[in-house]
Amino acid sequence: MSLKAKIADLFNEPGCATNQAKTETARKKGCSKPLTPGAAAGGCAFDGAKIALQPITDAAHIVHGPIGCEGNAWDNRHSASSGPALYRTGFTTDLTELDVIHGGEKKLWKAIHEVAAAHNPPAIFVYQTCVPAMIGDDVVKVCMAAGEKLGLPVIPVDAPGFAGSKNLGNKLAGETLLDYVIGTREPDDASPFDINIIGDFNLVGELWQVLPLFERLGIRLRASITGDARFAEVASAHRAKANLLVCSQALISLARKMEERYAIPFMEGSFYGITDTSNVLRGMAGLLVRQGAPEDLLARAEALIAEEEARLWVALEKFRPVLSGKKVLLYTGGHKSWSVVSALQELGMTIIKTSVRKATEGDKERIKDLMGDDAPMVDAIPPREMYRMLKEGEADIMLSGGRTQFVALKAKRPWLDINQERHHAYAGYDGTLRLVERLALALTNPVFEQVRKPAPWETARIPHPEERSVSKDGDISRGVK
């Protein structure tokens, strides 16, 4: 299927409420929005594909393009590995002006062979970028020929940056897995308790905060797509009994097509917040029982949920005096726009606004379920308005991504990074406790009390000119009479 046809197919995704709500003409235009001059770009299709596939940790990832493409996309999500580290080595063909004239296929062929000889990976992903796509390099043909010669999967990722947004790149990465990876290996240890987690990229180790919960129920992770993943696990993901879809906007096409091809049902869930973590455990147990697992799994799941929730609430109680009554501006997107709301509300915090810029209709409905029909949902807030809200105390703290942190800091208000680039893991019950700890630390940080005080030169009394005297040696002193 050509790239154009594949993109058209993705925009007709029946599981994507955002696309289905558009007219046919609007769907053809895709999800990209023109960039505002002076604003930071949100990432291109290549960037999105790299984010989704790079966490396959034992594979090699070659970027076929100028070195700037690799430098921009390399390891910017803190996706952690429990073993192999090959995914963190940047490989690129480093195309130059001469390659634009003569073509880059020979350079790619050589790069694939060098990487295979030096690292012996189980698979090599080759990312198409704008430059080779425009000069006409046949990346698919080179990958197929190299794969046959080397005897290992060499997988083309056809997601040049000009194709669209980062989100589209995520979807194209899912199509790549369907076309070249999933279903290519048969496991010899399939069980009725096997699940896949789709759309979790193990940011700062968040996957490891929830895996112990599944393991206590006897549920096994067949494949993580793709956080802390191994190529062989993803290749045998078609033998799982149920899929958990964590990031619906990015990989819902993958989950739906796995259900159609391999009869693997999926549910959408989130590990952010107490209620949502419990709902995921409860929901996945139910899916597995319907797929043939013993019915006592449901009772064991409820027992685990009750035990973990009781333990967590005891641990959270000491933070209530700090957090109760504080007002939060939640400026993020997608499932994070609602998934942490319940936990914050249960601790007595007030959400004054939550953004729904990248949220689906399902996300918006969940916000209404938590906060009522008058939920303060907003799309984008201009930086000037955001600054005013923080400066005038409408919000005590802002939870957002790194690009808006300086608005909060300029207003001398605490800020907490809740987006993908954060350095702390907030998933599951233990992650919720970590989030609350970080909130309390930010709100009680003494630096904000200090910076809100007037500077010494703003309060110092300025002597009247007549109070100044001239000393005998001619120096001007500011002595007070």
Coordinates of N, CA and C in Angstrom, one line a residue, residues 274-462:
I274 N -5.8 6.7 40.9 CA -6.2 5.5 41.7 C -7.3 4.7 41.0
T275 N -8.4 5.5 40.7 CA -9.6 4.8 40.1 C -9.3 4.2 38.8
D276 N -8.5 4.9 38.0 CA -8.2 4.4 36.6 C -7.3 3.1 36.7
T277 N -6.4 3.1 37.6 CA -5.5 1.9 37.7 C -6.4 0.7 38.2
S278 N -7.3 1.0 39.1 CA -8.2 -0.1 39.5 C -9.1 -0.6 38.4
N279 N -9.6 0.4 37.6 CA -10.5 0.0 36.5 C -9.7 -0.8 35.4
V280 N -8.4 -0.5 35.2 CA -7.6 -1.3 34.3 C -7.5 -2.8 34.8
L281 N -7.2 -2.9 36.0 CA -7.0 -4.3 36.6 C -8.3 -5.1 36.5
R282 N -9.4 -4.4 36.8 CA -10.7 -5.0 36.8 C -11.1 -5.4 35.4
G283 N -10.9 -4.4 34.5 CA -11.3 -4.6 33.1 C -10.5 -5.7 32.4
M284 N -9.2 -5.7 32.6 CA -8.4 -6.8 32.0 C -8.7 -8.2 32.5
A285 N -9.0 -8.2 33.8 CA -9.4 -9.5 34.4 C -10.7 -10.0 33.7
G286 N -11.6 -9.1 33.5 CA -12.9 -9.4 32.8 C -12.6 -9.9 31.4
L287 N -11.8 -9.2 30.7 CA -11.5 -9.6 29.3 C -10.9 -11.0 29.2
L288 N -9.9 -11.3 30.1 CA -9.3 -12.6 30.1 C -10.3 -13.7 30.4
V289 N -11.2 -13.4 31.4 CA -12.2 -14.5 31.7 C -13.1 -14.7 30.5
R290 N -13.4 -13.7 29.8 CA -14.3 -13.9 28.6 C -13.5 -14.6 27.5
Q291 N -12.1 -14.6 27.6 CA -11.3 -15.3 26.6 C -10.9 -16.7 27.1
G292 N -11.4 -17.1 28.2 CA -11.1 -18.5 28.7 C -10.3 -18.7 29.9
A293 N -9.9 -17.6 30.6 CA -9.2 -17.7 31.9 C -10.2 -18.1 33.0
P294 N -9.7 -18.7 34.1 CA -10.6 -19.1 35.2 C -11.4 -17.9 35.8
E295 N -12.6 -18.1 36.2 CA -13.4 -17.0 36.7 C -12.9 -16.5 38.0
D296 N -12.2 -17.3 38.8 CA -11.7 -16.8 40.1 C -10.7 -15.6 39.9
L297 N -10.3 -15.3 38.7 CA -9.4 -14.2 38.4 C -10.1 -12.9 38.8
L298 N -11.5 -12.8 38.6 CA -12.2 -11.6 38.9 C -12.2 -11.3 40.4
A299 N -12.4 -12.3 41.2 CA -12.3 -12.2 42.7 C -10.9 -11.8 43.2
R300 N -9.9 -12.4 42.6 CA -8.6 -12.1 43.0 C -8.2 -10.6 42.6
A301 N -8.7 -10.2 41.4 CA -8.5 -8.8 41.0 C -9.1 -7.8 42.0
E302 N -10.4 -8.1 42.4 CA -11.0 -7.2 43.4 C -10.3 -7.2 44.7
A303 N -9.8 -8.4 45.2 CA -9.1 -8.4 46.4 C -7.8 -7.6 46.3
L304 N -7.1 -7.7 45.2 CA -5.9 -6.9 45.0 C -6.2 -5.4 45.0
I305 N -7.2 -5.0 44.3 CA -7.6 -3.6 44.2 C -7.9 -3.1 45.6
A306 N -8.7 -3.8 46.4 CA -9.1 -3.4 47.7 C -7.8 -3.2 48.6
E307 N -6.9 -4.2 48.5 CA -5.7 -4.1 49.3 C -4.8 -2.9 48.9
E308 N -4.6 -2.7 47.6 CA -3.7 -1.6 47.2 C -4.3 -0.3 47.4
E309 N -5.7 -0.1 47.2 CA -6.3 1.2 47.5 C -6.2 1.6 48.9
A310 N -6.5 0.6 49.8 CA -6.4 0.8 51.3 C -5.0 1.3 51.6
R311 N -4.0 0.6 51.1 CA -2.6 0.9 51.4 C -2.2 2.3 50.9
L312 N -2.7 2.6 49.7 CA -2.4 3.9 49.2 C -3.0 5.1 49.9
W313 N -4.3 4.9 50.3 CA -5.0 6.0 50.9 C -4.4 6.3 52.3
V314 N -3.9 5.3 53.0 CA -3.2 5.5 54.2 C -1.9 6.4 54.0
A315 N -1.2 6.0 52.9 CA 0.0 6.7 52.6 C -0.2 8.2 52.1
L316 N -1.4 8.4 51.5 CA -1.7 9.7 50.9 C -2.2 10.7 52.0
E317 N -2.7 10.1 53.1 CA -3.4 11.0 54.1 C -2.5 12.1 54.6
K318 N -1.2 11.8 54.8 CA -0.3 12.8 55.4 C -0.1 14.0 54.4
F319 N -0.5 13.9 53.2 CA -0.3 15.0 52.2 C -1.6 15.9 52.2
R320 N -2.7 15.4 52.7 CA -3.9 16.1 52.6 C -3.8 17.6 53.2
P321 N -3.2 17.8 54.3 CA -3.1 19.2 54.8 C -2.4 20.1 53.9
V322 N -1.5 19.6 53.1 CA -0.7 20.5 52.2 C -1.5 20.8 50.9
L323 N -2.2 19.7 50.4 CA -2.9 19.8 49.1 C -4.3 20.3 49.2
S324 N -5.0 20.1 50.3 CA -6.4 20.4 50.4 C -6.6 21.9 50.2
G325 N -7.6 22.2 49.3 CA -7.9 23.6 49.0 C -7.1 24.3 48.0
K326 N -6.0 23.6 47.5 CA -5.2 24.2 46.5 C -5.8 24.1 45.1
K327 N -5.6 25.1 44.3 CA -6.2 25.2 42.9 C -5.2 24.8 41.9
V328 N -5.6 23.9 40.9 CA -4.7 23.4 39.9 C -5.1 23.8 38.5
L329 N -4.2 24.3 37.7 CA -4.4 24.4 36.3 C -3.8 23.3 35.6
L330 N -4.6 22.4 35.0 CA -4.1 21.2 34.3 C -4.1 21.5 32.8
Y331 N -2.9 21.7 32.3 CA -2.7 22.1 30.9 C -1.9 21.1 30.2
T332 N -2.6 20.0 29.9 CA -1.9 18.9 29.1 C -2.8 18.4 28.0
G333 N -2.9 17.2 27.7 CA -3.8 16.7 26.7 C -4.0 15.2 26.7
G334 N -4.9 14.7 25.9 CA -5.2 13.3 25.8 C -5.7 12.8 27.1
H335 N -5.4 11.6 27.5 CA -6.0 10.9 28.6 C -5.5 11.6 29.9
K336 N -4.3 12.3 29.9 CA -3.9 13.0 31.1 C -4.8 14.1 31.5
S337 N -5.6 14.6 30.6 CA -6.6 15.7 30.9 C -7.6 15.2 31.9
W338 N -7.8 13.9 32.1 CA -8.8 13.5 33.0 C -8.3 12.4 34.0
S339 N -7.2 11.7 33.6 CA -6.8 10.6 34.4 C -6.3 10.9 35.8
V340 N -5.7 12.1 36.0 CA -5.3 12.4 37.3 C -6.3 13.3 38.1
V341 N -7.4 13.6 37.4 CA -8.4 14.5 38.0 C -9.0 13.9 39.3
S342 N -9.4 12.6 39.2 CA -10.0 12.0 40.4 C -9.1 12.0 41.6
A343 N -7.9 11.6 41.4 CA -6.9 11.5 42.5 C -6.8 12.9 43.2
L344 N -6.6 14.0 42.4 CA -6.4 15.3 42.9 C -7.7 15.8 43.6
Q345 N -8.9 15.5 43.1 CA -10.1 15.9 43.7 C -10.3 15.2 45.0
E346 N -9.9 13.9 45.1 CA -10.1 13.1 46.3 C -9.2 13.6 47.4
L347 N -8.1 14.3 47.1 CA -7.2 14.9 48.1 C -7.6 16.4 48.4
G348 N -8.8 16.8 47.9 CA -9.3 18.1 48.2 C -8.8 19.2 47.3
M349 N -8.2 18.9 46.2 CA -7.7 20.0 45.3 C -8.8 20.3 44.3
T350 N -8.7 21.5 43.8 CA -9.8 22.0 42.8 C -9.1 22.2 41.5
I351 N -9.7 21.6 40.4 CA -9.2 21.8 39.1 C -9.9 23.0 38.5
I352 N -9.2 24.1 38.3 CA -9.9 25.3 37.8 C -10.1 25.2 36.3
K353 N -9.2 24.6 35.6 CA -9.3 24.4 34.2 C -8.5 23.1 33.8
T354 N -9.0 22.4 32.8 CA -8.3 21.3 32.2 C -8.4 21.4 30.7
S355 N -7.2 21.3 30.0 CA -7.2 21.5 28.6 C -7.6 20.2 27.9
V356 N -8.3 20.3 26.7 CA -8.7 19.2 26.0 C -8.2 19.3 24.5
R357 N -7.0 19.9 24.4 CA -6.5 20.1 23.0 C -6.3 18.9 22.2
K358 N -5.8 17.8 22.8 CA -5.5 16.5 22.1 C -6.5 15.4 22.6
A359 N -7.5 15.8 23.2 CA -8.4 14.8 23.8 C -9.5 14.4 22.8
T360 N -9.9 13.1 22.9 CA -10.9 12.6 22.1 C -12.3 12.9 22.7
E361 N -13.4 12.6 22.0 CA -14.7 12.8 22.6 C -14.9 11.9 23.8
G362 N -14.2 10.7 23.8 CA -14.3 9.8 25.0 C -13.6 10.5 26.2
D363 N -12.5 11.1 25.9 CA -11.8 11.8 27.0 C -12.7 12.9 27.6
K364 N -13.3 13.7 26.7 CA -14.2 14.7 27.2 C -15.4 14.2 28.0
E365 N -15.9 13.1 27.6 CA -17.0 12.5 28.4 C -16.5 12.0 29.8
R366 N -15.3 11.5 29.8 CA -14.8 11.1 31.1 C -14.6 12.3 32.0
I367 N -14.1 13.4 31.5 CA -14.0 14.6 32.3 C -15.3 15.1 32.8
K368 N -16.4 15.0 32.0 CA -17.7 15.3 32.5 C -18.2 14.4 33.6
D369 N -17.8 13.1 33.5 CA -18.2 12.1 34.5 C -17.6 12.5 35.8
L370 N -16.3 13.0 35.8 CA -15.6 13.3 37.0 C -16.0 14.7 37.6
M371 N -16.3 15.6 36.7 CA -16.4 17.0 37.1 C -17.8 17.6 36.8
G372 N -18.7 16.8 36.3 CA -20.0 17.3 36.0 C -20.1 18.0 34.6
D373 N -21.3 18.3 34.2 CA -21.5 18.8 32.8 C -20.9 20.2 32.7
D374 N -20.6 20.9 33.8 CA -20.0 22.2 33.7 C -18.5 22.2 33.9
A375 N -17.9 21.0 33.6 CA -16.5 20.9 33.8 C -15.7 22.0 33.0
P376 N -14.7 22.6 33.6 CA -14.0 23.7 33.0 C -13.0 23.3 32.0
M377 N -13.5 22.8 30.8 CA -12.7 22.3 29.8 C -12.3 23.5 28.8
V378 N -11.1 23.6 28.4 CA -10.6 24.6 27.5 C -9.8 24.0 26.4
D379 N -9.7 24.6 25.3 CA -8.7 24.2 24.3 C -7.4 24.7 24.5
A380 N -7.0 25.8 23.9 CA -5.7 26.4 24.2 C -5.9 27.7 25.0
I381 N -5.0 27.9 25.9 CA -5.0 29.2 26.7 C -3.8 30.0 26.2
P382 N -4.1 31.2 25.8 CA -2.9 32.1 25.4 C -2.0 32.3 26.5
P383 N -0.7 32.3 26.3 CA 0.3 32.5 27.4 C 0.0 33.7 28.3
R384 N -0.5 34.8 27.6 CA -0.7 36.0 28.4 C -1.9 35.7 29.5
E385 N -2.9 35.0 29.0 CA -4.0 34.7 29.9 C -3.6 33.7 31.0
M386 N -2.7 32.7 30.6 CA -2.2 31.8 31.5 C -1.4 32.5 32.6
Y387 N -0.6 33.4 32.2 CA 0.2 34.2 33.1 C -0.6 34.9 34.1
R388 N -1.7 35.6 33.6 CA -2.6 36.3 34.5 C -3.2 35.4 35.5
M389 N -3.7 34.2 35.1 CA -4.4 33.3 36.0 C -3.4 32.9 37.2
L390 N -2.2 32.7 36.8 CA -1.2 32.3 37.8 C -0.8 33.5 38.7
K391 N -0.5 34.6 38.1 CA -0.1 35.8 38.8 C -1.1 36.3 39.8
E392 N -2.4 36.2 39.4 CA -3.4 36.7 40.3 C -4.0 35.7 41.2
G393 N -3.3 34.5 41.2 CA -3.7 33.5 42.2 C -4.9 32.7 41.9
E394 N -5.4 32.7 40.7 CA -6.5 31.9 40.3 C -6.1 30.4 40.4
A395 N -4.8 30.1 40.1 CA -4.3 28.8 40.3 C -3.1 28.8 41.2
D396 N -3.0 27.8 42.1 CA -1.8 27.8 42.9 C -0.6 27.0 42.3
I397 N -0.9 26.2 41.3 CA 0.1 25.4 40.7 C -0.4 25.0 39.3
M398 N 0.6 24.8 38.4 CA 0.2 24.4 37.0 C 0.9 23.1 36.8
L399 N 0.1 22.1 36.2 CA 0.6 20.8 35.7 C 0.6 20.9 34.2
S400 N 1.7 20.7 33.6 CA 1.8 20.9 32.1 C 3.0 20.3 31.6
G401 N 3.3 20.5 30.3 CA 4.6 20.1 29.7 C 5.6 21.2 29.8
G402 N 6.8 20.8 29.3 CA 7.9 21.7 29.5 C 7.8 23.0 28.8
R403 N 7.1 23.1 27.7 CA 7.0 24.3 26.9 C 6.3 25.4 27.5
T404 N 5.5 25.1 28.5 CA 4.8 26.2 29.2 C 5.3 26.4 30.6
Q405 N 6.4 25.8 31.0 CA 6.8 25.9 32.4 C 7.3 27.4 32.7
F406 N 7.8 28.1 31.7 CA 8.3 29.4 31.9 C 7.2 30.4 32.2
V407 N 6.0 30.1 31.8 CA 4.9 31.0 32.1 C 4.6 31.0 33.6
A408 N 4.6 29.7 34.1 CA 4.4 29.6 35.6 C 5.6 30.2 36.4
L409 N 6.8 29.9 36.0 CA 7.9 30.4 36.7 C 8.0 31.9 36.7
K410 N 7.6 32.5 35.5 CA 7.6 33.9 35.4 C 6.6 34.5 36.4
A411 N 5.5 33.8 36.5 CA 4.4 34.3 37.4 C 4.8 33.9 38.9
K412 N 5.9 33.3 39.1 CA 6.4 32.9 40.5 C 5.4 31.9 41.1
R413 N 5.0 31.0 40.3 CA 4.1 29.9 40.8 C 4.7 28.6 40.6
P414 N 4.4 27.6 41.4 CA 5.0 26.2 41.2 C 4.5 25.6 39.9
W415 N 5.3 24.8 39.4 CA 5.0 24.1 38.1 C 5.5 22.6 38.3
L416 N 4.7 21.7 37.7 CA 5.1 20.3 37.7 C 4.9 19.7 36.3
D417 N 6.0 19.1 35.9 CA 6.0 18.5 34.5 C 5.2 17.2 34.6
I418 N 4.2 17.1 33.7 CA 3.4 15.9 33.7 C 3.3 15.3 32.3
N419 N 4.1 15.9 31.4 CA 4.2 15.3 30.0 C 5.3 14.3 29.8
Q420 N 5.4 13.9 28.6 CA 6.3 12.8 28.3 C 7.8 13.0 28.7
E421 N 8.2 14.2 28.7 CA 9.6 14.5 29.0 C 10.0 14.5 30.5
R422 N 9.0 14.2 31.3 CA 9.3 14.3 32.8 C 10.3 13.2 33.2
H423 N 10.8 13.5 34.4 CA 11.9 12.6 35.0 C 11.4 11.8 36.1
H424 N 10.1 11.8 36.4 CA 9.5 11.0 37.5 C 8.4 10.2 37.0
A425 N 8.2 9.0 37.4 CA 7.2 8.0 36.9 C 6.0 8.2 37.8
Y426 N 4.8 8.3 37.2 CA 3.6 8.6 37.9 C 2.5 7.5 37.6
A427 N 2.9 6.3 37.2 CA 1.9 5.3 36.8 C 1.5 4.4 38.0
G428 N 0.3 3.9 38.0 CA -0.1 2.9 39.0 C -0.3 3.6 40.3
Y429 N -0.5 2.7 41.3 CA -0.7 3.2 42.7 C 0.5 3.9 43.2
D430 N 1.7 3.2 43.0 CA 2.9 3.8 43.5 C 3.2 5.1 42.8
G431 N 2.9 5.2 41.5 CA 3.1 6.4 40.7 C 2.2 7.5 41.2
T432 N 1.0 7.2 41.6 CA 0.1 8.2 42.1 C 0.7 8.8 43.4
L433 N 1.2 7.9 44.2 CA 1.9 8.4 45.5 C 3.1 9.3 45.1
R434 N 3.8 9.0 44.1 CA 5.0 9.8 43.7 C 4.5 11.1 43.2
L435 N 3.4 11.1 42.4 CA 2.9 12.4 41.9 C 2.4 13.3 43.1
V436 N 1.8 12.8 44.0 CA 1.3 13.6 45.2 C 2.5 14.1 46.0
E437 N 3.5 13.3 46.1 CA 4.7 13.7 46.8 C 5.4 14.9 46.1
R438 N 5.4 14.8 44.7 CA 6.0 15.9 43.9 C 5.2 17.2 44.0
L439 N 3.9 17.0 44.0 CA 3.0 18.1 44.2 C 3.2 18.9 45.5
A440 N 3.3 18.1 46.6 CA 3.5 18.7 47.9 C 4.9 19.4 47.9
L441 N 5.9 18.7 47.4 CA 7.2 19.4 47.4 C 7.2 20.7 46.6
A442 N 6.5 20.7 45.4 CA 6.5 21.9 44.6 C 5.7 23.0 45.4
L443 N 4.6 22.7 46.0 CA 3.8 23.7 46.7 C 4.4 24.3 47.9
T444 N 5.3 23.5 48.6 CA 5.9 23.9 49.8 C 7.4 24.4 49.6
N445 N 7.8 24.4 48.3 CA 9.1 24.8 48.0 C 9.4 26.3 48.5
P446 N 10.3 26.5 49.4 CA 10.5 27.9 50.0 C 10.9 28.9 49.0
V447 N 11.4 28.5 47.8 CA 11.9 29.4 46.9 C 10.8 30.4 46.4
F448 N 9.6 29.8 46.3 CA 8.5 30.7 45.8 C 8.1 31.8 46.8
E449 N 8.2 31.5 48.1 CA 7.9 32.5 49.0 C 9.0 33.6 48.9
Q450 N 10.2 33.2 48.7 CA 11.3 34.2 48.6 C 11.2 35.0 47.3
V451 N 10.9 34.4 46.2 CA 10.9 35.2 44.9 C 9.7 36.1 44.9
R452 N 8.6 35.8 45.6 CA 7.4 36.7 45.6 C 7.6 38.0 46.5
K453 N 8.6 37.9 47.3 CA 8.9 39.1 48.1 C 9.6 40.2 47.2
P454 N 9.3 41.5 47.5 CA 10.0 42.5 46.7 C 11.5 42.4 46.8
A455 N 12.2 42.7 45.7 CA 13.6 42.7 45.8 C 14.1 43.8 46.7
P456 N 15.3 43.7 47.3 CA 15.8 44.7 48.2 C 15.8 46.1 47.7
W457 N 16.2 46.3 46.4 CA 16.2 47.6 45.8 C 14.8 48.2 45.5
E458 N 13.8 47.3 45.6 CA 12.4 47.8 45.4 C 11.9 48.4 46.7
T459 N 12.4 48.0 47.9 CA 11.9 48.5 49.2 C 12.8 49.5 49.8
A460 N 14.1 49.5 49.4 CA 15.1 50.4 50.0 C 14.7 51.9 49.9
R461 N 14.8 52.7 50.9 CA 14.5 54.1 50.8 C 15.6 54.8 50.0
I462 N 15.2 55.5 49.0 CA 16.1 56.3 48.1 C 16.3 57.6 48.7

